[in-house]
Short mmCIF file of C-alpha atoms in Angstrom, two decimals:
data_model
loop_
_atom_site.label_atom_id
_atom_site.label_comp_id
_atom_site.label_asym_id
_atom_site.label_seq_id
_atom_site.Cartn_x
_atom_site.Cartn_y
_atom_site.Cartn_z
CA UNK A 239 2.45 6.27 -28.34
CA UNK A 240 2.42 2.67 -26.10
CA UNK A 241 5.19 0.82 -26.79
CA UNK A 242 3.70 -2.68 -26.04
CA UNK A 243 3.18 -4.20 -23.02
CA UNK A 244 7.01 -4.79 -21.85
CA UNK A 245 8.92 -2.06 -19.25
CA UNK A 246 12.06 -0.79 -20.78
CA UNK A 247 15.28 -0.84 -18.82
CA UNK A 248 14.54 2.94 -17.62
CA UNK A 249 11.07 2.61 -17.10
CA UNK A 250 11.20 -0.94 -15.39
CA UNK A 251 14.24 0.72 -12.72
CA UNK A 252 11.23 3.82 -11.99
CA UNK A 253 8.31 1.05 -11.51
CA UNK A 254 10.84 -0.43 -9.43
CA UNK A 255 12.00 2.70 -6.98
CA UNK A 256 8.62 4.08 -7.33
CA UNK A 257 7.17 0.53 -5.22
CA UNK A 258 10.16 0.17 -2.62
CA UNK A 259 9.39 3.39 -2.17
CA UNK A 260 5.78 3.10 -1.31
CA UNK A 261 6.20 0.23 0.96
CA UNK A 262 9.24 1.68 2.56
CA UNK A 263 7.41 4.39 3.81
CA UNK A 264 4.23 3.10 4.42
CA UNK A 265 5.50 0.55 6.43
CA UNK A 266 8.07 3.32 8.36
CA UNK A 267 4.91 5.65 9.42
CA UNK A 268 2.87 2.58 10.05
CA UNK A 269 5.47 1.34 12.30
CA UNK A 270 5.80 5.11 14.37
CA UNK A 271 2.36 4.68 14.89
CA UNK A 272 2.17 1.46 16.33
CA UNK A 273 4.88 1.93 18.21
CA UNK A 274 4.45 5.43 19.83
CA UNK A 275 0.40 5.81 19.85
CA UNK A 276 -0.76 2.13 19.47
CA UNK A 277 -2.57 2.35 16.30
CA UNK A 278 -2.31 0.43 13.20
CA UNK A 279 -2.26 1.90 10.13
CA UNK A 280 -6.06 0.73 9.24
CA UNK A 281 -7.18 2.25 12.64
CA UNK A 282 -5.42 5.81 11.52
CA UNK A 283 -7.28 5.53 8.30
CA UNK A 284 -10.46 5.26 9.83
CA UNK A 285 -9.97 7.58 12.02
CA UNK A 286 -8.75 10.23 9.66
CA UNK A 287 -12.06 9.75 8.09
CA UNK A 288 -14.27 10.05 10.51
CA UNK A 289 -12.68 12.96 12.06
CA UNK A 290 -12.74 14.74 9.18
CA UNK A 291 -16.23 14.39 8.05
CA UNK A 292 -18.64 16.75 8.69
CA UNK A 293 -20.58 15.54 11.61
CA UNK A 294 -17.83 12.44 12.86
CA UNK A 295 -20.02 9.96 11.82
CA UNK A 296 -20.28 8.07 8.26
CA UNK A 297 -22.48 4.96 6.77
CA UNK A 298 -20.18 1.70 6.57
CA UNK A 299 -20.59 2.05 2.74
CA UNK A 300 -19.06 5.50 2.94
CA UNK A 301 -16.04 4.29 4.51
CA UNK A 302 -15.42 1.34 2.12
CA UNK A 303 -15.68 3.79 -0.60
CA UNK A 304 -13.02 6.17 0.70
CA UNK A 305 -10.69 3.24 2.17
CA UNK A 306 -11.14 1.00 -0.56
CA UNK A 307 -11.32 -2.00 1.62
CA UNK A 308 -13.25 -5.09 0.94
CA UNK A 309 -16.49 -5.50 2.93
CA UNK A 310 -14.83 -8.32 5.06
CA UNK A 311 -11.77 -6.55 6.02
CA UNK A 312 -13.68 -3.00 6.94
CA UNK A 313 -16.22 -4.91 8.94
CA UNK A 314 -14.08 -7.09 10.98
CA UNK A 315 -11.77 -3.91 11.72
CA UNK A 316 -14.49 -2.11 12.19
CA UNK A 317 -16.01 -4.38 15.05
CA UNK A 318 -12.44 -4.85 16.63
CA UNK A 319 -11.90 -0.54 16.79
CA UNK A 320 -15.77 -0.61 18.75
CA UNK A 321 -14.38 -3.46 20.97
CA UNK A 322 -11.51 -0.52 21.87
CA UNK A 323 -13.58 2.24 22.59
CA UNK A 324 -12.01 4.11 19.10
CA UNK A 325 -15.57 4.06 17.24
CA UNK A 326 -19.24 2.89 18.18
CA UNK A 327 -22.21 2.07 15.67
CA UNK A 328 -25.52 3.52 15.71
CA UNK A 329 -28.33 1.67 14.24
CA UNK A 330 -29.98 4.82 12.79
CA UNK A 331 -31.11 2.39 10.33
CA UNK A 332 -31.19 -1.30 10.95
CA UNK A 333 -29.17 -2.32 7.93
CA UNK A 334 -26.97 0.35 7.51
CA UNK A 335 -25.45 1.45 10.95
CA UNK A 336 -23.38 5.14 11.07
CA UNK A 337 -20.47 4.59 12.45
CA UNK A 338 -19.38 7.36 14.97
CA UNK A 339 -15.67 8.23 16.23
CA UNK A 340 -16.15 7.84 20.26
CA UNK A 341 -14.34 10.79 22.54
CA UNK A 342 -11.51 8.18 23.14
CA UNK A 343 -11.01 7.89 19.22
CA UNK A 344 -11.11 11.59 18.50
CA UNK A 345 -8.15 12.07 21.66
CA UNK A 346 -6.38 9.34 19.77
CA UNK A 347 -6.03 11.09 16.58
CA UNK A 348 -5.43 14.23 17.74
CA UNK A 349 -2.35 12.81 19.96
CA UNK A 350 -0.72 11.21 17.19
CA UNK A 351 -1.41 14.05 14.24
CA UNK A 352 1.42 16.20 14.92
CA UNK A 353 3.92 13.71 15.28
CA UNK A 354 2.78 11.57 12.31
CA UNK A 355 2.38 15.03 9.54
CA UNK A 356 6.27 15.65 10.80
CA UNK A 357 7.21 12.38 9.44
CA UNK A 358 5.19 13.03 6.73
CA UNK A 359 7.27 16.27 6.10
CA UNK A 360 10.98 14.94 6.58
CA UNK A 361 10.71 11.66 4.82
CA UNK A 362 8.10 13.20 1.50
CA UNK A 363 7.66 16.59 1.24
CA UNK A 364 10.96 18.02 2.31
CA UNK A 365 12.46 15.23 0.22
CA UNK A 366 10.33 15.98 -3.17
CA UNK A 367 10.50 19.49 -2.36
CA UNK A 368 8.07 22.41 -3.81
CA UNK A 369 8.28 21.66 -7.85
CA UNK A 370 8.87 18.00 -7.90
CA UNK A 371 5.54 17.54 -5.38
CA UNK A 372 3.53 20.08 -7.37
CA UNK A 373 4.73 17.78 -10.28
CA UNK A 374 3.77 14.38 -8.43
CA UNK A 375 0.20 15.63 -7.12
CA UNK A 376 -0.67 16.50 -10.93
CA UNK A 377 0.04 13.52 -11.98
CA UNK A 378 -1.51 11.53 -9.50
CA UNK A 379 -4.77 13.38 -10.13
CA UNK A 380 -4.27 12.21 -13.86
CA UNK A 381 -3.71 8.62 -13.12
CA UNK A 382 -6.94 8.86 -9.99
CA UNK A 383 -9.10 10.39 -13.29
CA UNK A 384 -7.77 7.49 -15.97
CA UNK A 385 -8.52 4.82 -14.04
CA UNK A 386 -11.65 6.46 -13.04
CA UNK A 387 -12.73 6.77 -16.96
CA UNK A 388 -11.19 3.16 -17.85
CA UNK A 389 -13.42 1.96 -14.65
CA UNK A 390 -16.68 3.77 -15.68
CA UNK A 391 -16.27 1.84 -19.28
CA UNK A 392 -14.39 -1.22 -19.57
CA UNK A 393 -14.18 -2.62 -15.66
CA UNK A 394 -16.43 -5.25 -14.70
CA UNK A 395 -18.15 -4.96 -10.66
CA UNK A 396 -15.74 -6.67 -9.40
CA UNK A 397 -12.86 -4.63 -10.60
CA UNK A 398 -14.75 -1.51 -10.38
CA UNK A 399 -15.15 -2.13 -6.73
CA UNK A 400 -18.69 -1.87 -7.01
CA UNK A 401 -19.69 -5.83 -6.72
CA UNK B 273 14.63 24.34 5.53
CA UNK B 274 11.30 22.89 7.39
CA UNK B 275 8.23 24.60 8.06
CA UNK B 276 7.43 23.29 11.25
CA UNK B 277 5.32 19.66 11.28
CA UNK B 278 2.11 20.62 9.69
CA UNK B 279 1.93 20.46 6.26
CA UNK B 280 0.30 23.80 4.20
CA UNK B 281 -2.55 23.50 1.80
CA UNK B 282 -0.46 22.93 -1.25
CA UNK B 283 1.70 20.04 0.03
CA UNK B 284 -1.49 19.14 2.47
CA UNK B 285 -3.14 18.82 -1.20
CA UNK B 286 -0.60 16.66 -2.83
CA UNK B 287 -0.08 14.59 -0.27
CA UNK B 288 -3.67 13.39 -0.26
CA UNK B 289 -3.47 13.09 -3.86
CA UNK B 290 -0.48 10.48 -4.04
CA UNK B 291 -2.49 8.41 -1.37
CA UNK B 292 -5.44 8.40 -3.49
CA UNK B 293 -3.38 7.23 -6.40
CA UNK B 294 -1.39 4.80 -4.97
CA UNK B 295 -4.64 3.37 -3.28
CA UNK B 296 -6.48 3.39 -6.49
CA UNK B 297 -3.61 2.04 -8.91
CA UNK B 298 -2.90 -0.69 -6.03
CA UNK B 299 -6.25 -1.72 -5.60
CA UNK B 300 -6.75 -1.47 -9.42
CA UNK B 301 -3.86 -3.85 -10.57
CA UNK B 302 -4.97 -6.59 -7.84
CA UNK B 303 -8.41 -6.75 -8.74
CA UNK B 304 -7.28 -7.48 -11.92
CA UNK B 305 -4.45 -9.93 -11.42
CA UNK B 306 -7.53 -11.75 -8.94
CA UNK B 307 -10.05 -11.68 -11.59
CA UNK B 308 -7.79 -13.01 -14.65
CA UNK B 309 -5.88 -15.22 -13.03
CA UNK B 310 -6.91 -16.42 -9.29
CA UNK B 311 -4.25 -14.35 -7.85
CA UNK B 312 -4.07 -12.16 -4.97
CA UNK B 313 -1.49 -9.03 -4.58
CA UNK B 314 0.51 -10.99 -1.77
CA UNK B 315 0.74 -14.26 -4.48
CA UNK B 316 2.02 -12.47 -7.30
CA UNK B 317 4.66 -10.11 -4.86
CA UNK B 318 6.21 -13.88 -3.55
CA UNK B 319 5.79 -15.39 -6.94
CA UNK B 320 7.87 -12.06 -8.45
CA UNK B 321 10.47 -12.13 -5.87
CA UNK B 322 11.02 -16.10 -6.27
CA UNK B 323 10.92 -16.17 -9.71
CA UNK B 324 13.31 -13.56 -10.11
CA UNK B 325 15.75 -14.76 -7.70
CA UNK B 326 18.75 -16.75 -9.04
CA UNK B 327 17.97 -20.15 -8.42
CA UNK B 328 14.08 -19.58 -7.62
CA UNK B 329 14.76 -20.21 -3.99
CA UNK B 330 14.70 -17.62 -1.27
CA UNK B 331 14.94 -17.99 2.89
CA UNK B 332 11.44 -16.82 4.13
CA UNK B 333 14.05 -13.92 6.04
CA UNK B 334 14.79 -12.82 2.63
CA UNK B 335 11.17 -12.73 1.44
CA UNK B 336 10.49 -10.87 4.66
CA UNK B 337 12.85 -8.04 3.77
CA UNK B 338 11.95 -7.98 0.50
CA UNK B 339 8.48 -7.30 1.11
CA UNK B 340 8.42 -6.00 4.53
CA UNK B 341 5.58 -8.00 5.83
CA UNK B 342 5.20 -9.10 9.25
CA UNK B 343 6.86 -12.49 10.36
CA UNK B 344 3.19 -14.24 11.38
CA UNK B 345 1.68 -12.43 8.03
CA UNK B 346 4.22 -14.38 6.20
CA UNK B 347 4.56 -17.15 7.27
CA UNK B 348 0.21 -17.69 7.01
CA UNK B 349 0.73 -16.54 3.56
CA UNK B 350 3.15 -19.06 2.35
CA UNK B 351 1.59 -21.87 4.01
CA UNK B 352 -1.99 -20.86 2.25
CA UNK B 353 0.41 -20.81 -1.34
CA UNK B 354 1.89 -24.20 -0.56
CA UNK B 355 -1.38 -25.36 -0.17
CA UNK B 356 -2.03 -24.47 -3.64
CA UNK B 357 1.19 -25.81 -4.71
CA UNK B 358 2.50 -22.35 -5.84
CA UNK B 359 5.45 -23.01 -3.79
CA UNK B 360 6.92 -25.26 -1.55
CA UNK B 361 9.06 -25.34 1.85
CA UNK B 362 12.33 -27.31 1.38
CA UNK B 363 13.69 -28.06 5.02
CA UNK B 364 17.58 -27.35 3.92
CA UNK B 365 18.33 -26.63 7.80
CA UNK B 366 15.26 -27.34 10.17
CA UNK B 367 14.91 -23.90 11.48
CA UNK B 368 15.10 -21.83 7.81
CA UNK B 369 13.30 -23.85 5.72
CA UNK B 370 13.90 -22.36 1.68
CA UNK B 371 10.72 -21.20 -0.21
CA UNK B 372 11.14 -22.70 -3.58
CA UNK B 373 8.73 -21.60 -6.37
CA UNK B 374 6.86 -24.69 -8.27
CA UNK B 375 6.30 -25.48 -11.75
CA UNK B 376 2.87 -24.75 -10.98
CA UNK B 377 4.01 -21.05 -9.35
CA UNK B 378 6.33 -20.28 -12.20
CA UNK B 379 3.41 -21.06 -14.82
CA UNK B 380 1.00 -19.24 -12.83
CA UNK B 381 3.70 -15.71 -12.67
CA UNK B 382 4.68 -16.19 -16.79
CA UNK B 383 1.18 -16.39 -17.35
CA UNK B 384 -0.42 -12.78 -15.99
CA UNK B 385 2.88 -11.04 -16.60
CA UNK B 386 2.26 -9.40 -19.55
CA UNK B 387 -1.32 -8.24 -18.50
CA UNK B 388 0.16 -6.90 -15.31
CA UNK B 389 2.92 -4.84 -17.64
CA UNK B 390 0.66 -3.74 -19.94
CA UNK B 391 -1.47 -2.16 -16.79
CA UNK B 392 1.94 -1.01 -14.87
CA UNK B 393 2.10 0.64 -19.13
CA UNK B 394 -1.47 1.76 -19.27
CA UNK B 395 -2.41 3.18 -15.97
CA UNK B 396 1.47 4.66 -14.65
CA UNK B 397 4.09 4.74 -17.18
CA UNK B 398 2.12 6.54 -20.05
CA UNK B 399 0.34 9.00 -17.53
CA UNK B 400 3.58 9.98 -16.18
CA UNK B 401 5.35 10.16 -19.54
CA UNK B 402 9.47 9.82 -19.88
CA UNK B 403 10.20 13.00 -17.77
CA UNK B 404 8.21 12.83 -14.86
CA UNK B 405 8.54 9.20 -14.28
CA UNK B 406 12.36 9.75 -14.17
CA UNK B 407 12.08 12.68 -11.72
CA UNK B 408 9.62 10.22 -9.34
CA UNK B 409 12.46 7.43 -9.41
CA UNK B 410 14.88 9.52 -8.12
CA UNK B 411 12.91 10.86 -5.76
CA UNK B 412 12.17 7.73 -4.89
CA UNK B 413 15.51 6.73 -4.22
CA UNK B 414 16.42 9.67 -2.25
CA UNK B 415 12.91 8.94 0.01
CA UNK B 416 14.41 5.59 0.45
CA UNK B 417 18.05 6.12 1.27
CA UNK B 418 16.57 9.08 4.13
CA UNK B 419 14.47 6.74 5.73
CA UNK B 420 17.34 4.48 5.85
CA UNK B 421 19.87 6.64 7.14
CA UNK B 422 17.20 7.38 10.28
CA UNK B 423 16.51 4.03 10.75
CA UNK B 424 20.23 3.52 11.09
CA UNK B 425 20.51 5.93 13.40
CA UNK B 426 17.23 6.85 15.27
CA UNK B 427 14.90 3.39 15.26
CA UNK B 428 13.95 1.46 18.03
CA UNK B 429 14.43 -2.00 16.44
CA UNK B 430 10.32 -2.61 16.60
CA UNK B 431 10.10 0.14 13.78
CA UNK B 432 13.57 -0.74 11.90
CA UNK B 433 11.85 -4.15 11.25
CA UNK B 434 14.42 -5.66 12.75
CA UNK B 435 13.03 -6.94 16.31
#
């Protein structure tokens, strides 16, 4: 079925479009962001999570889980987003603090979530259109659930994530 | 043609799902290319875009289009790989220096390509298959040339990347 390690012409050119195209558009929406709401693309990510879980409010663990950020780089954000009145942390538990979207951070998502799902619309899902997305988020789940099983097997802690 | 800027369950759904993958698969390749071979994500996107230029030699400018980073994120990174002696800074004209991949750099990029292509393989290609991955790069394209055709027309510089 694998043809060896080595892209072929065709599947080297999608590998290709597939990562311009990522970046492209990451950095575009990061970009609106920044420059119409003042938020970075890590501080919408946060955000998005904490407004979105049940009680606005999740352990530091939680949030490294679902960002996929090393511990460094969520902890330093994390303390810079407190210093800006986006999030707080309560020591619920000495150790592990919950960290809570403030008023101020819950305003600042909701400001900026209308304009930033409209980008999201014109530049991928009105592009892709009905099929081709249905198409792309089925996949997607398949490659999420082979790494998953190749992870739960063969993937030492530090590749797992888990380290 | 659009429904208005929020996005429905479906496309809400799919959306979500390509983040996860590309988060996962992203996170997934660099852990590896760190673990087997001392090399972050940001090394082995200069290393591929030096070593696949013509003469191995790029203007930082060029490096900054090519991978859309910020101007101060660059120019840390490829002072931290010259320290390493992955590259080095040749001061052609005293204001654009050229970034010129080593012997070092070029042994380091031959060295994890094949484990990188066999994971591109493994974890992207396959799970797509020949079909779908040639409907994604063309979608991809078309993603690409719409955001440029805004930015062309409707960017502030600041999110053009070109302030």
């Amino acid at each position: 079925m694998s043809k060896g390690p080595w892209l072929d012409e065709g599947e080297q050119q999608a590998w290709r479009s597939y990562l311009l195209m990522k970046r492209t558009l990451e950095t575009h929406l990061e970009r609106h962001l920044q420059r119409e709401f003042g938020l970075s693309g890590s501080d919408f990510e946060i955000l998005v999570n904490l407004s979105e879980s049940e009680s606005g409010r999740m352990r530091a663990f939680e949030l490294g889980r679902s960002t996929q950020w090393e511990k460094s780089r969520l902890s330093h954000h994390l303390t810079r987003m407190e210093k800006r009145g986006l999030i707080r942390k309560e020591a619920c538990d000495a150790r592990y603090p919950e960290i809570v979207i403030t008023e101020e951070g819950l305003a600042a998502i909701k400001e900026c979530a209308p304009a930033h799902a409209a980008r999201v619309r014109e530049f991928f899902v009105d592009v892709f259109g009905p099929e081709r997305l249905g198409v792309l988020g089925e996949v997607s789940d398949e490659i999420v659930a082979t790494i998953g099983k190749h992870c739960a097997t063969d993937c030492p802690p530090e590749v797992r994530g888990t380290a």
